[in-house]
Short mmCIF file of C-alpha atoms in Angstrom, two decimals:
data_model
loop_
_atom_site.label_atom_id
_atom_site.label_comp_id
_atom_site.label_asym_id
_atom_site.label_seq_id
_atom_site.Cartn_x
_atom_site.Cartn_y
_atom_site.Cartn_z
CA MET A 1 -72.57 14.95 94.06
CA VAL A 2 -72.69 16.61 90.66
CA ALA A 3 -72.79 20.37 90.58
CA ARG A 4 -75.23 21.81 88.06
CA VAL A 5 -75.78 25.34 86.82
CA ARG A 6 -78.53 26.84 84.76
CA ARG A 7 -77.22 28.09 81.44
CA GLN A 8 -79.04 30.38 79.04
CA GLN A 9 -80.17 28.35 76.05
CA ASN A 10 -78.44 29.03 72.76
CA ARG A 11 -80.78 31.07 70.57
CA ALA A 12 -78.31 32.17 67.88
CA VAL A 13 -79.58 32.39 64.30
CA LEU A 14 -77.35 31.87 61.25
CA LEU A 15 -78.88 33.31 58.08
CA VAL A 16 -77.65 32.11 54.66
CA THR A 17 -78.77 34.53 51.97
CA HIS A 18 -77.54 35.69 48.58
CA HIS A 19 -78.97 39.18 49.07
CA TYR A 20 -78.50 41.62 51.93
CA ALA A 21 -78.06 45.33 52.67
CA PRO A 22 -76.74 47.68 51.42
CA GLU A 23 -78.36 46.16 48.34
CA THR A 24 -81.96 47.21 47.80
CA GLY A 25 -84.81 44.91 46.90
CA ALA A 26 -87.54 42.80 48.49
CA PRO A 27 -85.29 40.05 49.96
CA GLN A 28 -82.85 42.60 51.35
CA ARG A 29 -85.58 44.74 52.87
CA ARG A 30 -87.31 41.70 54.37
CA TRP A 31 -84.30 40.51 56.33
CA GLY A 32 -83.22 43.99 57.32
CA ALA A 33 -86.63 44.42 58.97
CA LEU A 34 -86.64 40.93 60.51
CA SER A 35 -83.13 41.30 61.92
CA GLY A 36 -84.23 44.57 63.49
CA HIS A 37 -86.91 42.63 65.37
CA LEU A 38 -85.12 39.36 66.17
CA VAL A 39 -81.93 40.81 67.67
CA PRO A 40 -83.71 42.88 70.36
CA ALA A 41 -85.99 39.88 71.03
CA GLY A 42 -83.00 37.83 72.13
CA TYR A 43 -82.12 36.04 68.90
CA PRO A 44 -78.58 37.08 67.87
CA VAL A 45 -78.37 37.01 64.08
CA THR A 46 -75.27 36.21 62.04
CA VAL A 47 -75.58 36.68 58.27
CA LEU A 48 -73.55 34.84 55.62
CA THR A 49 -73.86 36.83 52.41
CA PRO A 50 -71.77 37.95 49.41
CA PRO A 51 -70.56 41.52 48.89
CA PRO A 52 -73.28 43.78 47.45
CA HIS A 53 -73.48 43.06 43.71
CA TYR A 54 -77.20 43.12 42.92
CA PRO A 55 -78.61 43.68 40.33
CA SER A 56 -75.64 44.41 38.05
CA GLY A 57 -73.63 41.33 39.01
CA LYS A 58 -70.61 43.52 39.74
CA ILE A 59 -69.63 44.75 43.17
CA THR A 60 -71.32 48.07 43.98
CA HIS A 61 -69.54 49.04 47.22
CA TYR A 62 -65.74 48.96 47.38
CA SER A 63 -65.23 49.50 51.10
CA PRO A 64 -63.13 46.83 52.85
CA ASP A 65 -66.18 46.24 55.04
CA PHE A 66 -67.84 44.54 52.07
CA SER A 67 -64.95 42.44 50.78
CA PRO A 68 -65.07 38.64 51.15
CA GLY A 69 -64.01 37.64 54.63
CA ALA A 70 -64.98 40.95 56.24
CA VAL A 71 -66.92 40.77 59.50
CA THR A 72 -69.01 43.80 60.40
CA THR A 73 -71.97 44.77 62.52
CA GLY A 74 -75.19 45.69 60.72
CA ASN A 75 -77.64 48.47 61.45
CA HIS A 76 -79.62 46.25 63.84
CA GLY A 77 -76.75 44.67 65.73
CA GLU A 78 -76.52 41.61 63.49
CA LYS A 79 -73.10 40.19 62.63
CA ILE A 80 -72.47 40.18 58.86
CA ILE A 81 -69.85 37.84 57.38
CA ARG A 82 -69.14 38.46 53.71
CA VAL A 83 -68.53 35.35 51.61
CA ASN A 84 -66.95 34.91 48.21
CA PHE A 85 -68.87 35.57 45.03
CA ARG A 86 -68.39 35.56 41.28
CA GLU A 87 -69.17 38.53 39.09
CA HIS A 88 -71.92 37.57 36.69
CA SER A 89 -73.79 38.69 33.62
CA HIS A 90 -77.56 38.46 33.11
CA GLY A 91 -77.21 34.94 31.70
CA LEU A 92 -78.59 32.05 33.71
CA GLY A 93 -75.37 30.05 33.75
CA SER A 94 -73.37 33.02 34.96
CA ARG A 95 -75.84 33.80 37.76
CA VAL A 96 -76.00 30.17 38.88
CA ALA A 97 -72.20 30.03 38.98
CA ASP A 98 -72.21 33.06 41.27
CA GLN A 99 -74.79 31.45 43.55
CA LEU A 100 -72.79 28.22 43.71
CA VAL A 101 -69.57 30.05 44.62
CA ALA A 102 -71.39 31.97 47.36
CA ALA A 103 -73.03 28.79 48.69
CA VAL A 104 -69.73 26.88 48.91
CA SER A 105 -68.05 29.86 50.54
CA SER A 106 -70.95 30.16 53.00
CA VAL A 107 -70.36 26.59 54.14
CA LEU A 108 -66.60 27.09 54.48
CA ARG A 109 -67.00 30.31 56.47
CA GLY A 110 -70.04 29.08 58.37
CA VAL A 111 -68.12 26.25 60.06
CA ARG A 112 -65.43 28.62 61.40
CA PRO A 113 -65.51 29.94 64.96
CA THR A 114 -66.25 33.43 63.62
CA ALA A 115 -69.77 32.33 62.70
CA GLY A 116 -70.40 30.95 66.19
CA ARG A 117 -72.51 27.91 66.95
CA PRO A 118 -76.09 28.58 65.85
CA ALA A 119 -79.18 26.98 67.28
CA VAL A 120 -81.07 27.67 64.04
CA VAL A 121 -79.88 27.95 60.45
CA ILE A 122 -82.20 29.85 58.09
CA ALA A 123 -81.59 29.40 54.36
CA THR A 124 -83.56 31.77 52.17
CA VAL A 125 -84.39 31.65 48.47
CA PRO A 126 -83.83 33.28 45.91
CA GLY A 127 -80.49 31.65 45.48
CA ILE A 128 -81.45 27.96 45.40
CA PRO A 129 -77.88 26.82 46.26
CA SER A 130 -78.30 28.73 49.53
CA VAL A 131 -80.76 26.04 50.63
CA VAL A 132 -78.15 23.31 50.15
CA ALA A 133 -75.58 25.40 52.02
CA GLY A 134 -78.04 25.96 54.86
CA TRP A 135 -78.77 22.24 55.11
CA ALA A 136 -75.03 21.43 55.27
CA LEU A 137 -74.43 24.02 57.99
CA ALA A 138 -77.40 22.83 60.02
CA ARG A 139 -76.03 19.29 59.91
CA TRP A 140 -72.54 20.45 60.89
CA HIS A 141 -73.75 22.50 63.84
CA ARG A 142 -76.55 20.06 64.77
CA ALA A 143 -78.90 23.01 64.52
CA ARG A 144 -82.52 23.34 63.49
CA LEU A 145 -83.07 24.15 59.80
CA ILE A 146 -85.56 26.64 58.45
CA VAL A 147 -85.97 26.79 54.66
CA GLU A 148 -87.54 30.04 53.57
CA MET A 149 -89.24 30.08 50.17
CA ARG A 150 -89.95 33.65 49.08
CA ASP A 151 -91.37 32.52 45.73
CA ALA A 152 -92.83 29.29 44.39
CA TRP A 153 -89.49 27.65 43.65
CA PRO A 154 -88.75 25.18 42.22
CA ASP A 155 -92.16 25.21 40.52
CA LEU A 156 -91.30 28.37 38.57
CA ILE A 157 -88.44 26.68 36.72
CA GLU A 158 -90.58 25.11 33.99
CA PRO A 159 -93.02 27.95 33.16
CA SER A 160 -90.32 30.62 33.35
CA GLY A 161 -88.20 28.82 30.76
CA ILE A 162 -85.04 29.94 32.53
CA LEU A 163 -83.30 26.72 31.55
CA LEU A 164 -83.99 27.28 27.86
CA ARG A 165 -81.16 29.01 26.12
CA ARG A 166 -82.08 31.47 23.43
CA GLY A 167 -80.86 30.74 19.97
CA ARG A 168 -79.82 27.38 18.68
CA ARG A 169 -81.05 24.43 20.73
CA THR A 170 -79.95 20.89 20.12
CA ASP A 171 -81.73 17.82 21.37
CA LEU A 172 -78.78 17.13 23.67
CA ARG A 173 -78.94 20.60 25.24
CA ARG A 174 -82.68 20.27 25.70
CA LEU A 175 -82.21 16.88 27.33
CA VAL A 176 -79.51 18.20 29.69
CA ARG A 177 -81.62 21.18 30.70
CA ASP A 178 -84.70 19.06 31.30
CA LEU A 179 -82.62 16.76 33.46
CA ALA A 180 -81.21 19.75 35.38
CA ALA A 181 -84.72 21.05 36.02
CA ARG A 182 -85.83 17.69 37.42
CA VAL A 183 -82.74 17.40 39.62
CA VAL A 184 -83.21 20.90 41.05
CA HIS A 185 -86.92 20.29 41.66
CA ARG A 186 -86.26 16.98 43.43
CA THR A 187 -83.40 18.40 45.50
CA VAL A 188 -85.32 21.42 46.75
CA THR A 189 -88.42 19.34 47.48
CA ARG A 190 -86.39 16.86 49.53
CA LEU A 191 -84.71 19.63 51.49
CA GLN A 192 -88.10 21.19 52.17
CA ALA A 193 -89.34 17.85 53.50
CA ARG A 194 -86.27 17.41 55.73
CA ALA A 195 -86.32 20.92 57.19
CA ASP A 196 -87.59 21.49 60.71
CA LEU A 197 -89.71 24.31 59.32
CA VAL A 198 -90.50 25.71 55.89
CA VAL A 199 -91.53 29.36 55.79
CA THR A 200 -93.49 30.65 52.81
CA THR A 201 -94.77 34.14 52.11
CA THR A 202 -98.26 33.08 51.02
CA ALA A 203 -100.99 30.82 52.36
CA ALA A 204 -101.55 29.32 48.91
CA PHE A 205 -97.98 28.04 48.52
CA ALA A 206 -98.03 26.76 52.09
CA GLU A 207 -101.01 24.58 51.17
CA VAL A 208 -99.22 23.31 48.06
CA LEU A 209 -96.25 22.24 50.16
CA ARG A 210 -98.47 20.56 52.75
CA SER A 211 -100.14 18.60 49.96
CA ARG A 212 -96.68 17.32 49.01
CA GLY A 213 -96.05 15.98 52.49
CA VAL A 214 -93.98 18.83 53.94
CA ARG A 215 -94.89 18.41 57.57
CA ASN A 216 -94.18 21.80 59.16
CA VAL A 217 -95.06 24.88 57.11
CA ALA A 218 -95.72 28.41 58.35
CA VAL A 219 -96.56 31.68 56.62
CA VAL A 220 -94.58 34.87 57.24
CA ARG A 221 -95.57 37.29 54.52
CA ASN A 222 -93.36 39.88 52.93
CA GLY A 223 -93.81 43.13 54.76
CA THR A 224 -93.77 46.85 54.26
CA ALA A 225 -93.34 50.00 56.27
CA PHE A 226 -94.87 52.13 53.50
CA GLU A 227 -97.26 54.86 54.56
CA ALA A 228 -100.19 56.42 52.74
CA VAL A 229 -99.45 59.15 50.21
CA ARG A 230 -103.05 60.35 49.80
CA GLU A 231 -106.52 60.28 51.23
CA HIS A 232 -108.90 57.58 50.09
CA ALA A 233 -110.92 59.68 47.64
CA PRO A 234 -111.74 59.53 43.90
CA VAL A 235 -109.26 61.33 41.63
CA PRO A 236 -110.78 63.56 38.89
CA LEU A 237 -109.24 63.34 35.41
CA THR A 238 -110.74 66.47 33.85
CA GLY A 239 -108.49 67.90 31.17
CA ARG A 240 -105.47 65.67 31.76
CA PRO A 241 -104.17 62.17 31.01
CA LEU A 242 -104.55 59.20 33.30
CA ARG A 243 -101.23 58.76 35.13
CA ALA A 244 -100.11 55.18 35.80
CA VAL A 245 -96.84 54.02 37.35
CA TYR A 246 -94.97 50.78 37.88
CA ALA A 247 -92.01 50.98 40.28
CA GLY A 248 -89.95 47.88 40.97
CA THR A 249 -88.15 44.98 39.34
CA VAL A 250 -88.48 44.93 35.56
CA GLY A 251 -87.93 41.31 34.59
CA ARG A 252 -89.62 38.48 32.73
CA SER A 253 -91.76 37.57 35.71
CA GLN A 254 -93.57 40.91 35.70
CA GLY A 255 -94.79 40.66 32.10
CA LEU A 256 -94.82 44.43 31.65
CA ASP A 257 -95.07 44.17 27.87
CA VAL A 258 -98.81 43.87 28.59
CA VAL A 259 -98.73 47.36 30.11
CA VAL A 260 -96.97 48.82 27.06
CA ARG A 261 -99.38 47.16 24.63
CA ALA A 262 -102.41 48.21 26.67
CA ALA A 263 -101.16 51.82 26.78
CA ALA A 264 -100.77 51.84 23.00
CA LEU A 265 -104.32 50.50 22.63
CA VAL A 266 -105.74 53.17 24.96
CA GLN A 267 -104.03 55.81 22.86
CA GLU A 268 -105.40 54.30 19.64
CA ARG A 269 -108.88 54.63 21.13
CA GLY A 270 -108.35 58.37 21.49
CA TYR A 271 -107.67 58.66 25.22
CA ALA A 272 -104.76 60.47 26.88
CA LEU A 273 -102.47 58.36 29.04
CA ASP A 274 -99.09 58.81 30.72
CA VAL A 275 -97.39 55.61 31.91
CA ARG A 276 -94.06 55.40 33.70
CA ILE A 277 -92.16 52.14 34.21
CA VAL A 278 -89.41 52.82 36.75
CA GLY A 279 -87.01 50.16 37.97
CA HIS A 280 -84.15 47.82 37.15
CA GLY A 281 -83.95 44.49 35.39
CA ASN A 282 -83.27 42.67 32.16
CA GLU A 283 -86.43 43.87 30.44
CA LEU A 284 -85.88 47.63 30.67
CA GLU A 285 -84.36 47.97 27.22
CA PRO A 286 -86.77 45.56 25.46
CA LEU A 287 -89.71 47.47 26.95
CA ARG A 288 -88.24 50.78 25.84
CA LEU A 289 -87.84 49.44 22.32
CA LEU A 290 -91.39 48.04 22.35
CA ALA A 291 -92.80 51.39 23.47
CA GLU A 292 -90.95 53.14 20.64
CA GLU A 293 -92.13 50.57 18.10
CA LEU A 294 -95.78 50.93 19.13
CA GLY A 295 -95.62 54.66 19.77
CA ALA A 296 -97.04 53.95 23.21
CA PRO A 297 -97.28 56.76 25.80
CA VAL A 298 -94.85 54.95 28.09
CA ARG A 299 -91.67 56.26 29.68
CA VAL A 300 -89.16 53.59 30.74
CA GLU A 301 -86.86 54.99 33.42
CA PRO A 302 -84.06 53.67 35.65
CA SER A 303 -84.74 52.91 39.29
CA VAL A 304 -84.86 55.62 41.92
CA PRO A 305 -83.92 55.49 45.61
CA SER A 306 -86.61 54.05 47.84
CA THR A 307 -87.14 57.50 49.37
CA GLN A 308 -88.37 58.74 45.97
CA VAL A 309 -90.92 55.96 45.44
CA ARG A 310 -93.39 57.95 47.53
CA ASP A 311 -93.10 60.79 45.00
CA LEU A 312 -93.91 58.39 42.17
CA TYR A 313 -97.05 57.15 43.93
CA ALA A 314 -98.08 60.70 44.83
CA TRP A 315 -97.82 61.60 41.13
CA ALA A 316 -99.80 58.58 39.92
CA ASP A 317 -103.55 58.06 39.68
CA THR A 318 -103.04 54.28 39.70
CA ALA A 319 -100.16 51.96 40.56
CA ILE A 320 -99.51 48.87 38.45
CA VAL A 321 -98.81 45.47 40.01
CA SER A 322 -98.19 42.77 37.45
CA LEU A 323 -97.12 39.13 37.11
CA ARG A 324 -97.14 36.77 34.17
CA ASP A 325 -99.83 34.18 33.58
CA TRP A 326 -97.79 31.32 35.06
CA ALA A 327 -99.58 28.82 37.28
CA PRO A 328 -97.13 29.08 40.24
CA PHE A 329 -97.80 32.82 40.40
CA GLU A 330 -101.28 31.97 41.63
CA TRP A 331 -99.51 31.01 44.87
CA THR A 332 -97.45 34.22 44.91
CA VAL A 333 -98.14 37.68 46.31
CA PRO A 334 -95.57 40.22 45.07
CA SER A 335 -94.22 42.37 47.88
CA LYS A 336 -95.01 45.38 45.68
CA LEU A 337 -98.72 44.74 46.23
CA TYR A 338 -98.46 45.37 49.98
CA GLU A 339 -96.67 48.65 49.27
CA VAL A 340 -99.40 49.76 46.88
CA MET A 341 -102.17 48.73 49.27
CA ALA A 342 -100.55 50.75 52.06
CA SER A 343 -100.04 53.80 49.82
CA GLY A 344 -103.74 54.52 49.29
CA VAL A 345 -103.26 54.61 45.50
CA VAL A 346 -105.73 52.44 43.62
CA ALA A 347 -104.10 49.39 42.04
CA SER A 348 -104.24 48.26 38.43
CA ALA A 349 -103.58 44.62 39.30
CA CYS A 350 -102.66 42.16 36.56
CA LEU A 351 -102.75 39.25 38.96
CA ALA A 352 -104.40 35.90 39.65
CA GLY A 353 -104.81 33.55 42.60
CA GLU A 354 -104.12 34.71 46.15
CA ALA A 355 -102.81 38.12 45.09
CA ALA A 356 -105.93 38.88 43.04
CA SER A 357 -108.12 37.78 45.94
CA LEU A 358 -106.35 40.20 48.28
CA VAL A 359 -106.99 43.10 45.91
CA SER A 360 -110.66 42.26 45.42
CA ALA A 361 -111.46 41.36 49.03
CA ASN A 362 -109.94 44.56 50.41
CA GLY A 363 -111.02 47.04 47.75
CA ALA A 364 -107.43 47.82 46.81
CA GLY A 365 -108.17 48.35 43.12
CA ALA A 366 -109.24 46.57 39.96
CA VAL A 367 -108.09 43.11 38.87
CA VAL A 368 -107.28 42.16 35.29
CA HIS A 369 -106.20 38.62 34.40
CA PRO A 370 -102.44 38.44 33.74
CA GLY A 371 -101.59 38.87 30.08
CA ASP A 372 -104.96 40.43 29.19
CA VAL A 373 -104.01 43.47 27.10
CA GLU A 374 -107.61 44.21 26.12
CA GLY A 375 -108.79 43.90 29.71
CA LEU A 376 -106.22 46.39 31.02
CA ALA A 377 -106.95 48.81 28.18
CA ASP A 378 -110.71 48.52 28.88
CA LEU A 379 -110.11 49.28 32.56
CA TRP A 380 -108.16 52.45 31.86
CA CYS A 381 -110.51 53.58 29.08
CA GLY A 382 -113.43 53.14 31.47
CA TRP A 383 -111.84 55.44 34.04
CA LEU A 384 -110.98 57.98 31.35
CA SER A 385 -114.51 57.86 29.94
CA ASP A 386 -115.95 58.41 33.44
CA GLY A 387 -113.47 61.23 34.07
CA VAL A 388 -112.54 59.86 37.48
CA VAL A 389 -110.35 57.17 39.04
CA PRO A 390 -112.18 55.42 41.90
CA ALA A 391 -110.73 55.50 45.40
CA ALA A 392 -109.03 52.56 46.99
CA SER A 393 -110.80 51.36 50.11
CA PRO A 394 -109.17 52.15 53.48
CA ASP A 395 -109.65 48.44 54.17
CA ALA A 396 -106.59 47.75 52.01
CA ALA A 397 -104.22 49.76 54.21
CA THR A 398 -105.85 48.33 57.33
CA TRP A 399 -105.28 44.78 56.10
CA VAL A 400 -101.60 45.50 55.46
CA ALA A 401 -101.17 47.01 58.93
CA GLU A 402 -102.72 43.92 60.52
CA HIS A 403 -101.10 41.21 58.37
CA ALA A 404 -98.04 42.53 56.52
CA SER A 405 -96.44 45.24 58.64
CA ASP A 406 -92.82 44.81 59.70
CA GLU A 407 -93.82 44.70 63.36
CA VAL A 408 -96.43 41.98 62.87
CA LEU A 409 -94.10 39.83 60.77
CA GLY A 410 -91.17 40.22 63.16
CA HIS A 411 -93.39 39.11 66.03
CA ARG A 412 -94.58 36.12 63.99
CA TYR A 413 -91.00 35.02 63.23
CA THR A 414 -90.12 35.29 66.91
CA GLU A 415 -93.07 33.05 67.78
CA LEU A 416 -91.91 30.43 65.28
CA LEU A 417 -88.39 30.45 66.71
CA ASP A 418 -89.79 30.15 70.23
CA GLU A 419 -91.66 27.04 69.13
CA LEU A 420 -88.51 25.50 67.60
CA LEU A 421 -86.34 26.34 70.60
CA PRO A 422 -87.96 25.66 73.98
CA HIS A 423 -87.66 28.89 75.92
CA PRO A 424 -87.03 27.74 79.54
CA LEU A 425 -83.47 27.61 80.83
CA ARG A 426 -81.98 24.13 80.82
CA PRO A 427 -79.80 22.67 83.61
CA GLU A 428 -76.52 21.24 82.38
CA PRO A 429 -73.59 19.69 84.26
CA VAL A 430 -70.48 21.84 84.52
CA GLU A 431 -68.01 19.12 85.42
CA ARG A 432 -68.73 15.54 86.32
CA GLY A 433 -67.81 14.92 89.96
CA ALA A 434 -67.41 18.60 90.90
CA ARG A 435 -68.49 19.56 94.43
CA PHE A 436 -69.55 22.70 96.14
#
């Protein structure tokens, strides 16, 4: 007779990510919120991540708790294992080298007993090498693999031009970079196809992946816990400038030069405007120089703590959400949009595709095609001419509460994990031939 016992099924999650708390940003906030839901739901989370070094590329916290090899407990009960990293500059090659070091270190530390034996490995982008590391760890542990695509990678490689080095370009360099782009695209696409589940943050990108033969795709949007800063009512502009704010990442993807040029055009037309661009990123200084060159009424300011973002929105008459006119961004919804929709501040949305549809369908603000300087200037001049900024519809905040709140998204992730890992307890033999 063979004795059998019922053993609780392994539900451990191993997360491979290049960004995590105490860093601040959309990826870090997303997984802080999700960990806070998954751990109490019975999914122990272990995180493989480098020391905090975003966005500067240099370590920002010098406590031993954040040094490579440190094992700590996070705010939600998750285990955090710090992996090696490489200090980097803003250059592409330097950043990729950092991601490669972290990915290799994640594999080496992820196979040790400290990381446990996961039932599911989740590899999240940005940090494309993290996907390869996640695949390797899933194979090693014989675990399910979830590939999480926060943006439309690798489709953004070509339009973003990130593989094109500024300055002198030889035919050989161009050939090597084109080859690298194709290799990255093919590698990520194959890993997406081989994953047990691919999670995207938009319905549009999920459909793109399904059309490419990725068999199991689910949508878990970026979320927000932002609360309204004002009532849904028109804002009079009598005797003062229109106040517009952008708060967030200031990089090439956002295309905020359009905002600076539009502000200069509004001023040329004789209207008063006060624009603030607040954040961090490679484009802060170029935007500051552009504003000075054009004499635009734009203040470019460093980022503020997340607790002060509410003050920025309370000050503003309109909040700017902007992306460049790149085709893959039609499948992207910036997490900033959910924050603005929840705030009650009317959006000036330079967006296309799914993001633009969300703004229009829910009355969150006005949509201008990305890159349309004249269109954005016309929008703001129209409000100034009318002497009032229209109210955002309460439908916008309601939609966020129902589809993009932290609670809703945490519940959705739990459902997906339940589907991957059958919930009932499973009988297993303790010892062949054992008797009662």
